[in-house]
Amino acid sequence: MSSTKKALKNTAWLFSEKIITLAITFLINIFLARYLAPEQFGQYNFIVSFLALLAPFTSLGLNALVTREIVNGRSQYEVLSSSFLLRVIGGIAGAILAIVAVLIWQSSIELVDPKWLIVAAIVNISSAFYVIEFYFQAEVASKYLVLVRVTTLAISSIAKLVCIYIKADLSFFIWVFFAELAVRGVLYASSYLYYNKRFAEAIKVEHVSWDKPYALSLLKQSKWLVLSGFMSVVYLKIDQLMIGQMVGATELGIYSVAARLSEVWYFFPLALTTSFFPRLLKARNDQVKYNLQLEQLCGILLWMAVVIAIAVSLLGTWLVPLAFGEPYAPATPILTIHIWAGCFIFMRALLSKWLIAEGLLKFSLFTHGIAAIINVVLNYVMIPKFGGEGAAISTLISYASASYFVLWFHPKTQIMAVIMTKSIFMPITYCIRSFK
């Protein structure tokens, strides 16, 4: 099978999963939001956002590096063993720091019981197993990732529906969320063992090894991505934590509905860029072909986001109150603003891969750092005055800054800014070519 056909088949699997995930997640969120009501739904999302802030401790910026190393012919056992152990160490370090921080500032944490934040920090360690994702990406075998994620989603969705049926309190839903993360890690490990037994060789204990020099070299390569990851989750999730602390759980619950409806689409650019990343790496030897593929993929991503943003903006006015109930009606104007941030998030997915391919990891940190600073400052000013709408405006501005505008300020990233600008005119360019 050619690399293009393999990538397309891989993308088909990922898109199938995303469509299933989108539908199931949308329905479950409706039931969950209606059952918990804005205040408790806000508390639930505060915990989810807190855990997201800890994710960089376990990812350590290694995700795409794992894919690159395996694609370039490095032993999968060496790469995965070293990466997994690094992620476990990072997860433990993150848990210790988070627990200490919670204990120090627990008197100012009024939105949720601090014990939930401590449990979240410990559960986050299990995501070290998610390194298996990037092995399957290198193998262009996303079928196994899809099966794991859909199975996990199905189990957690059924568990949430059961909790709603028995009229469980908020704590049950939080435990289901934690269990989902742990179960996914176990299933990833199981799928990896099965895949190797079927297509390569059964994994043996002697295959698992800690290569300290190699692990340190991975960590050295990813140091900018680690910091970039922290900056990224700050500007992606800090808005919800700041809303919760500054204006309360009810406003956070309303904002969370808008944010979830906006962010649920972010799966699509990840699916596309993940499938075509190995192909892009191989095309780098032919600069003309490489740039053309980047332009085409960027154009597809941008206009996919524009179509989604227009549709959601038009339908959101009646969809939000109809689906989630009148208590969440104030989420509509928030959604109308927030959804347009997706245009920059979709292109950012490609930009992130490009920065790795080009070895420009410092710029990933720089762009995320700029966005994080802008987001925190704007949120601090806008949230007290405008609540969720202020946070949505801050999010849109920070995403645009990180994913597009800052690229114009350095010679090495200007080429990507040009590619993104060209993608704006992709429909016009396509029409002109069709008439020739």
mmCIF file of C-alpha atoms in Angstrom, residues 53-408:
data_model
loop_
_atom_site.group_PDB
_atom_site.id
_atom_site.type_symbol
_atom_site.label_atom_id
_atom_site.label_comp_id
_atom_site.label_asym_id
_atom_site.label_seq_id
_atom_site.Cartn_x
_atom_site.Cartn_y
_atom_site.Cartn_z
ATOM 1 C CA LEU A 53 -2.822 21.753 33.526
ATOM 2 C CA LEU A 54 -0.884 18.721 34.779
ATOM 3 C CA ALA A 55 -0.762 16.949 31.401
ATOM 4 C CA PRO A 56 2.612 18.455 30.353
ATOM 5 C CA PHE A 57 4.281 16.731 33.315
ATOM 6 C CA THR A 58 3.533 13.333 31.785
ATOM 7 C CA SER A 59 3.847 14.237 28.107
ATOM 8 C CA LEU A 60 7.175 16.068 28.639
ATOM 9 C CA GLY A 61 7.015 17.269 25.033
ATOM 10 C CA LEU A 62 7.910 13.748 23.878
ATOM 11 C CA ASN A 63 4.786 12.983 21.847
ATOM 12 C CA ALA A 64 5.807 13.909 18.314
ATOM 13 C CA LEU A 65 9.456 13.071 19.091
ATOM 14 C CA VAL A 66 8.451 9.453 19.739
ATOM 15 C CA THR A 67 6.752 9.319 16.336
ATOM 16 C CA ARG A 68 9.759 10.928 14.639
ATOM 17 C CA GLU A 69 12.287 8.600 16.293
ATOM 18 C CA ILE A 70 10.405 5.446 15.298
ATOM 19 C CA VAL A 71 9.765 6.704 11.735
ATOM 20 C CA ASN A 72 13.505 7.402 11.447
ATOM 21 C CA GLY A 73 14.298 3.775 12.286
ATOM 22 C CA ARG A 74 15.144 3.877 15.990
ATOM 23 C CA SER A 75 14.255 0.718 17.940
ATOM 24 C CA GLN A 76 10.678 0.959 19.189
ATOM 25 C CA TYR A 77 11.660 -0.778 22.419
ATOM 26 C CA GLU A 78 14.390 1.730 23.151
ATOM 27 C CA VAL A 79 12.178 4.693 22.290
ATOM 28 C CA LEU A 80 9.087 3.525 24.167
ATOM 29 C CA SER A 81 10.907 2.220 27.253
ATOM 30 C CA SER A 82 12.848 5.438 27.717
ATOM 31 C CA SER A 83 9.849 7.657 26.944
ATOM 32 C CA PHE A 84 7.516 5.740 29.241
ATOM 33 C CA LEU A 85 9.873 5.900 32.216
ATOM 34 C CA LEU A 86 10.471 9.611 31.625
ATOM 35 C CA ARG A 87 6.707 10.181 31.556
ATOM 36 C CA VAL A 88 6.218 8.260 34.816
ATOM 37 C CA ILE A 89 8.941 10.304 36.517
ATOM 38 C CA GLY A 90 7.406 13.500 35.155
ATOM 39 C CA GLY A 91 3.940 12.466 36.305
ATOM 40 C CA ILE A 92 5.164 11.754 39.834
ATOM 41 C CA ALA A 93 7.021 15.085 39.966
ATOM 42 C CA GLY A 94 3.908 16.896 38.733
ATOM 43 C CA ALA A 95 1.731 15.156 41.314
ATOM 44 C CA ILE A 96 4.064 16.140 44.152
ATOM 45 C CA LEU A 97 4.171 19.781 43.030
ATOM 46 C CA ALA A 98 0.388 19.915 42.567
ATOM 47 C CA ILE A 99 -0.324 18.356 45.961
ATOM 48 C CA VAL A 100 2.053 20.767 47.704
ATOM 49 C CA ALA A 101 0.429 23.719 45.896
ATOM 50 C CA VAL A 102 -3.084 22.562 46.828
ATOM 51 C CA LEU A 103 -2.118 22.113 50.483
ATOM 52 C CA ILE A 104 -0.549 25.587 50.597
ATOM 53 C CA TRP A 105 -3.479 27.379 48.933
ATOM 54 C CA GLN A 106 -6.365 25.146 49.987
ATOM 55 C CA SER A 107 -7.942 27.947 52.050
ATOM 56 C CA SER A 108 -8.460 30.001 48.872
ATOM 57 C CA ILE A 109 -9.925 27.091 46.876
ATOM 58 C CA GLU A 110 -13.638 27.503 47.498
ATOM 59 C CA LEU A 111 -15.099 26.175 44.256
ATOM 60 C CA VAL A 112 -14.362 22.464 44.911
ATOM 61 C CA ASP A 113 -13.107 20.256 47.722
ATOM 62 C CA PRO A 114 -9.272 20.366 47.475
ATOM 63 C CA LYS A 115 -9.121 16.573 47.886
ATOM 64 C CA TRP A 116 -10.414 16.192 44.314
ATOM 65 C CA LEU A 117 -7.467 18.176 43.000
ATOM 66 C CA ILE A 118 -5.066 15.924 44.918
ATOM 67 C CA VAL A 119 -6.695 12.788 43.475
ATOM 68 C CA ALA A 120 -6.550 14.341 39.982
ATOM 69 C CA ALA A 121 -2.801 14.900 40.369
ATOM 70 C CA ILE A 122 -2.263 11.235 41.265
ATOM 71 C CA VAL A 123 -4.528 9.886 38.504
ATOM 72 C CA ASN A 124 -2.622 11.952 35.939
ATOM 73 C CA ILE A 125 0.384 9.622 36.348
ATOM 74 C CA SER A 126 -1.556 6.862 34.545
ATOM 75 C CA SER A 127 -1.432 8.917 31.345
ATOM 76 C CA ALA A 128 2.214 7.858 31.005
ATOM 77 C CA PHE A 129 0.806 4.864 29.096
ATOM 78 C CA TYR A 130 -0.489 7.257 26.430
ATOM 79 C CA VAL A 131 2.988 7.138 24.875
ATOM 80 C CA ILE A 132 1.634 4.107 22.985
ATOM 81 C CA GLU A 133 -0.484 6.518 20.910
ATOM 82 C CA PHE A 134 2.592 7.868 19.205
ATOM 83 C CA TYR A 135 3.956 4.428 18.395
ATOM 84 C CA PHE A 136 0.766 3.652 16.481
ATOM 85 C CA GLN A 137 0.976 7.032 14.767
ATOM 86 C CA ALA A 138 4.473 6.158 13.556
ATOM 87 C CA GLU A 139 3.153 2.830 12.296
ATOM 88 C CA VAL A 140 0.226 4.664 10.633
ATOM 89 C CA ALA A 141 -2.004 2.149 12.419
ATOM 90 C CA SER A 142 -4.579 4.375 14.062
ATOM 91 C CA LYS A 143 -7.172 1.610 13.910
ATOM 92 C CA TYR A 144 -5.926 0.430 17.291
ATOM 93 C CA LEU A 145 -6.032 3.910 18.798
ATOM 94 C CA VAL A 146 -9.589 4.294 17.557
ATOM 95 C CA LEU A 147 -10.689 1.005 19.099
ATOM 96 C CA VAL A 148 -9.157 1.927 22.458
ATOM 97 C CA ARG A 149 -10.616 5.425 22.558
ATOM 98 C CA VAL A 150 -14.088 4.424 21.381
ATOM 99 C CA THR A 151 -14.189 1.547 23.878
ATOM 100 C CA THR A 152 -13.133 3.853 26.710
ATOM 101 C CA LEU A 153 -15.675 6.464 25.656
ATOM 102 C CA ALA A 154 -18.446 3.875 25.510
ATOM 103 C CA ILE A 155 -17.649 2.561 28.994
ATOM 104 C CA SER A 156 -17.454 6.026 30.559
ATOM 105 C CA SER A 157 -20.621 7.187 28.768
ATOM 106 C CA ILE A 158 -22.605 4.215 30.023
ATOM 107 C CA ALA A 159 -21.251 4.814 33.530
ATOM 108 C CA LYS A 160 -22.353 8.473 33.422
ATOM 109 C CA LEU A 161 -25.829 7.532 32.192
ATOM 110 C CA VAL A 162 -26.131 5.006 35.021
ATOM 111 C CA CYS A 163 -25.104 7.708 37.511
ATOM 112 C CA ILE A 164 -27.785 10.005 36.116
ATOM 113 C CA TYR A 165 -30.373 7.218 36.263
ATOM 114 C CA ILE A 166 -29.665 6.431 39.927
ATOM 115 C CA LYS A 167 -29.540 10.182 40.705
ATOM 116 C CA ALA A 168 -25.940 10.045 41.917
ATOM 117 C CA ASP A 169 -24.232 13.105 43.345
ATOM 118 C CA LEU A 170 -21.337 14.997 41.753
ATOM 119 C CA SER A 171 -18.647 12.809 43.320
ATOM 120 C CA PHE A 172 -19.731 9.767 41.274
ATOM 121 C CA PHE A 173 -19.222 11.643 38.005
ATOM 122 C CA ILE A 174 -15.785 12.797 39.102
ATOM 123 C CA TRP A 175 -14.763 9.217 39.885
ATOM 124 C CA VAL A 176 -16.021 8.098 36.471
ATOM 125 C CA PHE A 177 -13.862 10.786 34.856
ATOM 126 C CA PHE A 178 -10.784 9.624 36.780
ATOM 127 C CA ALA A 179 -11.490 5.958 35.969
ATOM 128 C CA GLU A 180 -11.790 6.775 32.261
ATOM 129 C CA LEU A 181 -8.234 8.136 32.203
ATOM 130 C CA ALA A 182 -6.801 5.093 33.965
ATOM 131 C CA VAL A 183 -8.733 2.556 31.862
ATOM 132 C CA ARG A 184 -7.561 4.181 28.646
ATOM 133 C CA GLY A 185 -3.942 3.773 29.742
ATOM 134 C CA VAL A 186 -4.452 0.068 30.454
ATOM 135 C CA LEU A 187 -6.147 -0.477 27.087
ATOM 136 C CA TYR A 188 -3.335 1.318 25.249
ATOM 137 C CA ALA A 189 -0.794 -1.021 26.827
ATOM 138 C CA SER A 190 -2.932 -4.066 25.972
ATOM 139 C CA SER A 191 -3.375 -2.989 22.343
ATOM 140 C CA TYR A 192 0.380 -2.494 21.988
ATOM 141 C CA LEU A 193 1.095 -6.011 23.248
ATOM 142 C CA TYR A 194 -1.538 -7.457 20.904
ATOM 143 C CA TYR A 195 -0.289 -5.525 17.864
ATOM 144 C CA ASN A 196 3.310 -6.632 18.339
ATOM 145 C CA LYS A 197 2.353 -10.242 18.939
ATOM 146 C CA ARG A 198 0.343 -10.246 15.705
ATOM 147 C CA PHE A 199 2.535 -8.216 13.339
ATOM 148 C CA ALA A 200 6.037 -8.195 14.805
ATOM 149 C CA GLU A 201 7.157 -10.214 17.797
ATOM 150 C CA ALA A 202 5.799 -10.772 21.266
ATOM 151 C CA ILE A 203 7.116 -8.265 23.778
ATOM 152 C CA LYS A 204 9.558 -9.806 26.229
ATOM 153 C CA VAL A 205 10.924 -8.469 29.494
ATOM 154 C CA GLU A 206 14.394 -8.117 27.997
ATOM 155 C CA HIS A 207 12.994 -5.700 25.404
ATOM 156 C CA VAL A 208 12.218 -3.195 28.145
ATOM 157 C CA SER A 209 15.355 -1.240 28.911
ATOM 158 C CA TRP A 210 16.383 2.093 30.385
ATOM 159 C CA ASP A 211 18.961 3.733 28.158
ATOM 160 C CA LYS A 212 19.971 6.686 30.303
ATOM 161 C CA PRO A 213 22.056 8.553 27.681
ATOM 162 C CA TYR A 214 19.293 8.167 25.093
ATOM 163 C CA ALA A 215 16.588 9.175 27.591
ATOM 164 C CA LEU A 216 18.558 12.287 28.505
ATOM 165 C CA SER A 217 19.027 13.100 24.827
ATOM 166 C CA LEU A 218 15.257 12.820 24.312
ATOM 167 C CA LEU A 219 14.682 15.092 27.274
ATOM 168 C CA LYS A 220 17.227 17.571 25.931
ATOM 169 C CA GLN A 221 15.500 17.609 22.537
ATOM 170 C CA SER A 222 12.090 18.086 24.119
ATOM 171 C CA LYS A 223 13.040 20.743 26.671
ATOM 172 C CA TRP A 224 11.498 23.519 24.596
ATOM 173 C CA LEU A 225 8.408 21.410 23.929
ATOM 174 C CA VAL A 226 7.999 20.750 27.664
ATOM 175 C CA LEU A 227 7.900 24.459 28.418
ATOM 176 C CA SER A 228 5.763 25.009 25.333
ATOM 177 C CA GLY A 229 3.329 22.373 26.600
ATOM 178 C CA PHE A 230 2.960 24.205 29.897
ATOM 179 C CA MET A 231 2.363 27.498 28.107
ATOM 180 C CA SER A 232 -0.130 25.788 25.800
ATOM 181 C CA VAL A 233 -2.338 24.386 28.553
ATOM 182 C CA VAL A 234 -2.189 27.729 30.329
ATOM 183 C CA TYR A 235 -3.747 29.572 27.420
ATOM 184 C CA LEU A 236 -6.094 26.674 26.596
ATOM 185 C CA LYS A 237 -7.444 26.004 30.092
ATOM 186 C CA ILE A 238 -6.592 28.910 32.372
ATOM 187 C CA ASP A 239 -9.747 30.727 31.286
ATOM 188 C CA GLN A 240 -11.965 28.147 32.989
ATOM 189 C CA LEU A 241 -9.942 28.152 36.192
ATOM 190 C CA MET A 242 -9.938 31.959 36.298
ATOM 191 C CA ILE A 243 -13.690 32.176 35.648
ATOM 192 C CA GLY A 244 -14.327 29.678 38.436
ATOM 193 C CA GLN A 245 -12.176 31.546 40.926
ATOM 194 C CA MET A 246 -13.189 35.083 39.885
ATOM 195 C CA VAL A 247 -16.928 34.874 39.167
ATOM 196 C CA GLY A 248 -18.051 31.486 40.468
ATOM 197 C CA ALA A 249 -19.131 27.980 39.507
ATOM 198 C CA THR A 250 -22.396 28.951 37.786
ATOM 199 C CA GLU A 251 -20.682 31.255 35.282
ATOM 200 C CA LEU A 252 -18.045 28.570 34.734
ATOM 201 C CA GLY A 253 -20.760 25.988 34.049
ATOM 202 C CA ILE A 254 -22.305 28.255 31.404
ATOM 203 C CA TYR A 255 -18.906 29.044 29.859
ATOM 204 C CA SER A 256 -17.981 25.341 29.865
ATOM 205 C CA VAL A 257 -20.966 24.506 27.663
ATOM 206 C CA ALA A 258 -19.829 27.079 25.091
ATOM 207 C CA ALA A 259 -16.193 25.971 25.321
ATOM 208 C CA ARG A 260 -17.061 22.291 24.917
ATOM 209 C CA LEU A 261 -19.248 22.953 21.887
ATOM 210 C CA SER A 262 -16.400 24.975 20.402
ATOM 211 C CA GLU A 263 -13.532 22.650 21.330
ATOM 212 C CA VAL A 264 -15.209 19.370 20.370
ATOM 213 C CA TRP A 265 -14.221 20.119 16.762
ATOM 214 C CA TYR A 266 -10.518 20.329 17.613
ATOM 215 C CA PHE A 267 -10.234 16.585 17.048
ATOM 216 C CA PHE A 268 -10.370 17.043 13.279
ATOM 217 C CA PRO A 269 -7.109 18.960 12.736
ATOM 218 C CA LEU A 270 -5.300 16.546 15.043
ATOM 219 C CA ALA A 271 -6.594 13.602 13.005
ATOM 220 C CA LEU A 272 -5.464 15.131 9.706
ATOM 221 C CA THR A 273 -2.048 16.333 10.828
ATOM 222 C CA THR A 274 -1.336 13.139 12.770
ATOM 223 C CA SER A 275 -1.972 10.969 9.709
ATOM 224 C CA PHE A 276 0.029 13.121 7.299
ATOM 225 C CA PHE A 277 2.940 13.987 9.623
ATOM 226 C CA PRO A 278 5.070 10.944 8.629
ATOM 227 C CA ARG A 279 4.416 11.782 4.968
ATOM 228 C CA LEU A 280 5.424 15.420 5.491
ATOM 229 C CA LEU A 281 8.650 14.306 7.163
ATOM 230 C CA LYS A 282 9.535 12.204 4.125
ATOM 231 C CA ALA A 283 8.683 15.058 1.706
ATOM 232 C CA ARG A 284 11.176 17.490 3.293
ATOM 233 C CA ASN A 285 13.873 16.475 0.806
ATOM 234 C CA ASP A 286 11.823 18.059 -1.998
ATOM 235 C CA GLN A 287 11.183 21.633 -0.829
ATOM 236 C CA VAL A 288 8.685 22.483 -3.592
ATOM 237 C CA LYS A 289 6.603 19.376 -2.943
ATOM 238 C CA TYR A 290 6.929 19.910 0.808
ATOM 239 C CA ASN A 291 5.641 23.502 0.683
ATOM 240 C CA LEU A 292 2.825 22.527 -1.671
ATOM 241 C CA GLN A 293 1.646 19.815 0.732
ATOM 242 C CA LEU A 294 1.800 22.294 3.609
ATOM 243 C CA GLU A 295 -0.270 24.839 1.650
ATOM 244 C CA GLN A 296 -2.890 22.274 0.682
ATOM 245 C CA LEU A 297 -3.221 20.868 4.185
ATOM 246 C CA CYS A 298 -3.306 24.324 5.787
ATOM 247 C CA GLY A 299 -6.033 25.437 3.376
ATOM 248 C CA ILE A 300 -8.138 22.385 4.115
ATOM 249 C CA LEU A 301 -7.753 22.931 7.860
ATOM 250 C CA LEU A 302 -8.604 26.633 7.749
ATOM 251 C CA TRP A 303 -11.694 26.318 5.580
ATOM 252 C CA MET A 304 -12.929 23.341 7.525
ATOM 253 C CA ALA A 305 -12.770 25.576 10.611
ATOM 254 C CA VAL A 306 -14.509 28.468 8.824
ATOM 255 C CA VAL A 307 -17.409 26.260 7.709
ATOM 256 C CA ILE A 308 -17.789 24.891 11.246
ATOM 257 C CA ALA A 309 -17.641 28.406 12.754
ATOM 258 C CA ILE A 310 -20.316 29.758 10.396
ATOM 259 C CA ALA A 311 -22.606 26.781 10.997
ATOM 260 C CA VAL A 312 -22.244 26.916 14.786
ATOM 261 C CA SER A 313 -22.700 30.708 14.863
ATOM 262 C CA LEU A 314 -25.956 30.423 12.904
ATOM 263 C CA LEU A 315 -27.333 27.410 14.780
ATOM 264 C CA GLY A 316 -26.069 28.238 18.279
ATOM 265 C CA THR A 317 -28.863 30.707 19.085
ATOM 266 C CA TRP A 318 -31.519 28.011 19.217
ATOM 267 C CA LEU A 319 -29.301 24.934 19.677
ATOM 268 C CA VAL A 320 -27.860 25.826 23.103
ATOM 269 C CA PRO A 321 -31.148 26.490 24.960
ATOM 270 C CA LEU A 322 -32.889 23.662 23.108
ATOM 271 C CA ALA A 323 -30.228 21.076 23.910
ATOM 272 C CA PHE A 324 -28.930 22.190 27.292
ATOM 273 C CA GLY A 325 -31.937 24.053 28.660
ATOM 274 C CA GLU A 326 -32.743 27.679 29.393
ATOM 275 C CA PRO A 327 -30.271 27.956 32.332
ATOM 276 C CA TYR A 328 -27.496 27.683 29.722
ATOM 277 C CA ALA A 329 -28.959 30.220 27.247
ATOM 278 C CA PRO A 330 -26.302 32.839 28.230
ATOM 279 C CA ALA A 331 -23.714 30.478 26.680
ATOM 280 C CA THR A 332 -24.909 31.423 23.162
ATOM 281 C CA PRO A 333 -23.031 34.748 22.760
ATOM 282 C CA ILE A 334 -19.962 33.150 24.356
ATOM 283 C CA LEU A 335 -20.088 30.318 21.809
ATOM 284 C CA THR A 336 -20.494 32.731 18.889
ATOM 285 C CA ILE A 337 -17.175 34.357 19.845
ATOM 286 C CA HIS A 338 -15.282 31.272 21.025
ATOM 287 C CA ILE A 339 -16.008 29.140 17.951
ATOM 288 C CA TRP A 340 -13.960 31.464 15.705
ATOM 289 C CA ALA A 341 -10.839 30.684 17.713
ATOM 290 C CA GLY A 342 -11.021 27.298 15.993
ATOM 291 C CA CYS A 343 -9.690 28.845 12.761
ATOM 292 C CA PHE A 344 -6.364 29.435 14.490
ATOM 293 C CA ILE A 345 -6.420 26.173 16.448
ATOM 294 C CA PHE A 346 -6.910 24.184 13.233
ATOM 295 C CA MET A 347 -3.906 25.864 11.614
ATOM 296 C CA ARG A 348 -1.952 25.583 14.871
ATOM 297 C CA ALA A 349 -2.145 21.788 14.638
ATOM 298 C CA LEU A 350 -0.155 21.937 11.401
ATOM 299 C CA LEU A 351 2.162 24.652 12.712
ATOM 300 C CA SER A 352 3.103 22.490 15.708
ATOM 301 C CA LYS A 353 4.066 19.586 13.439
ATOM 302 C CA TRP A 354 5.984 21.921 11.119
ATOM 303 C CA LEU A 355 8.005 23.406 13.984
ATOM 304 C CA ILE A 356 9.045 19.892 15.023
ATOM 305 C CA ALA A 357 9.915 18.881 11.458
ATOM 306 C CA GLU A 358 12.018 22.030 11.019
ATOM 307 C CA GLY A 359 13.689 21.742 14.425
ATOM 308 C CA LEU A 360 12.288 25.102 15.522
ATOM 309 C CA LEU A 361 11.201 23.952 18.962
ATOM 310 C CA LYS A 362 12.161 27.249 20.614
ATOM 311 C CA PHE A 363 9.517 28.995 18.540
ATOM 312 C CA SER A 364 6.857 26.640 19.840
ATOM 313 C CA LEU A 365 7.699 27.828 23.348
ATOM 314 C CA PHE A 366 7.849 31.454 22.229
ATOM 315 C CA THR A 367 4.451 31.435 20.501
ATOM 316 C CA HIS A 368 2.730 29.603 23.338
ATOM 317 C CA GLY A 369 4.393 31.864 25.883
ATOM 318 C CA ILE A 370 3.121 34.986 24.122
ATOM 319 C CA ALA A 371 -0.390 33.513 23.981
ATOM 320 C CA ALA A 372 -0.338 32.490 27.647
ATOM 321 C CA ILE A 373 0.711 35.962 28.786
ATOM 322 C CA ILE A 374 -1.873 37.672 26.569
ATOM 323 C CA ASN A 375 -4.610 35.290 27.718
ATOM 324 C CA VAL A 376 -3.913 35.668 31.443
ATOM 325 C CA VAL A 377 -3.647 39.466 31.252
ATOM 326 C CA LEU A 378 -6.785 39.848 29.127
ATOM 327 C CA ASN A 379 -8.735 37.397 31.296
ATOM 328 C CA TYR A 380 -7.732 39.315 34.402
ATOM 329 C CA VAL A 381 -9.127 42.501 32.851
ATOM 330 C CA MET A 382 -12.088 41.111 30.888
ATOM 331 C CA ILE A 383 -13.606 38.420 33.142
ATOM 332 C CA PRO A 384 -14.648 40.718 36.033
ATOM 333 C CA LYS A 385 -16.333 43.090 33.546
ATOM 334 C CA PHE A 386 -17.786 40.751 30.932
ATOM 335 C CA GLY A 387 -17.715 37.274 32.494
ATOM 336 C CA GLY A 388 -17.678 34.406 30.000
ATOM 337 C CA GLU A 389 -17.854 36.672 26.945
ATOM 338 C CA GLY A 390 -14.733 38.470 28.130
ATOM 339 C CA ALA A 391 -12.930 35.141 28.484
ATOM 340 C CA ALA A 392 -14.025 34.127 24.963
ATOM 341 C CA ILE A 393 -12.649 37.366 23.495
ATOM 342 C CA SER A 394 -9.381 36.835 25.383
ATOM 343 C CA THR A 395 -9.187 33.286 24.047
ATOM 344 C CA LEU A 396 -9.749 34.376 20.440
ATOM 345 C CA ILE A 397 -7.079 37.087 20.627
ATOM 346 C CA SER A 398 -4.516 34.831 22.318
ATOM 347 C CA TYR A 399 -5.080 31.964 19.847
ATOM 348 C CA ALA A 400 -4.712 34.341 16.889
ATOM 349 C CA SER A 401 -1.524 35.782 18.373
ATOM 350 C CA ALA A 402 0.093 32.394 19.044
ATOM 351 C CA SER A 403 -0.876 30.685 15.808
ATOM 352 C CA TYR A 404 -0.534 33.422 13.204
ATOM 353 C CA PHE A 405 0.493 36.986 14.017
ATOM 354 C CA VAL A 406 3.735 36.256 15.911
ATOM 355 C CA LEU A 407 5.009 34.190 12.966
ATOM 356 C CA TRP A 408 5.580 37.367 10.972
#
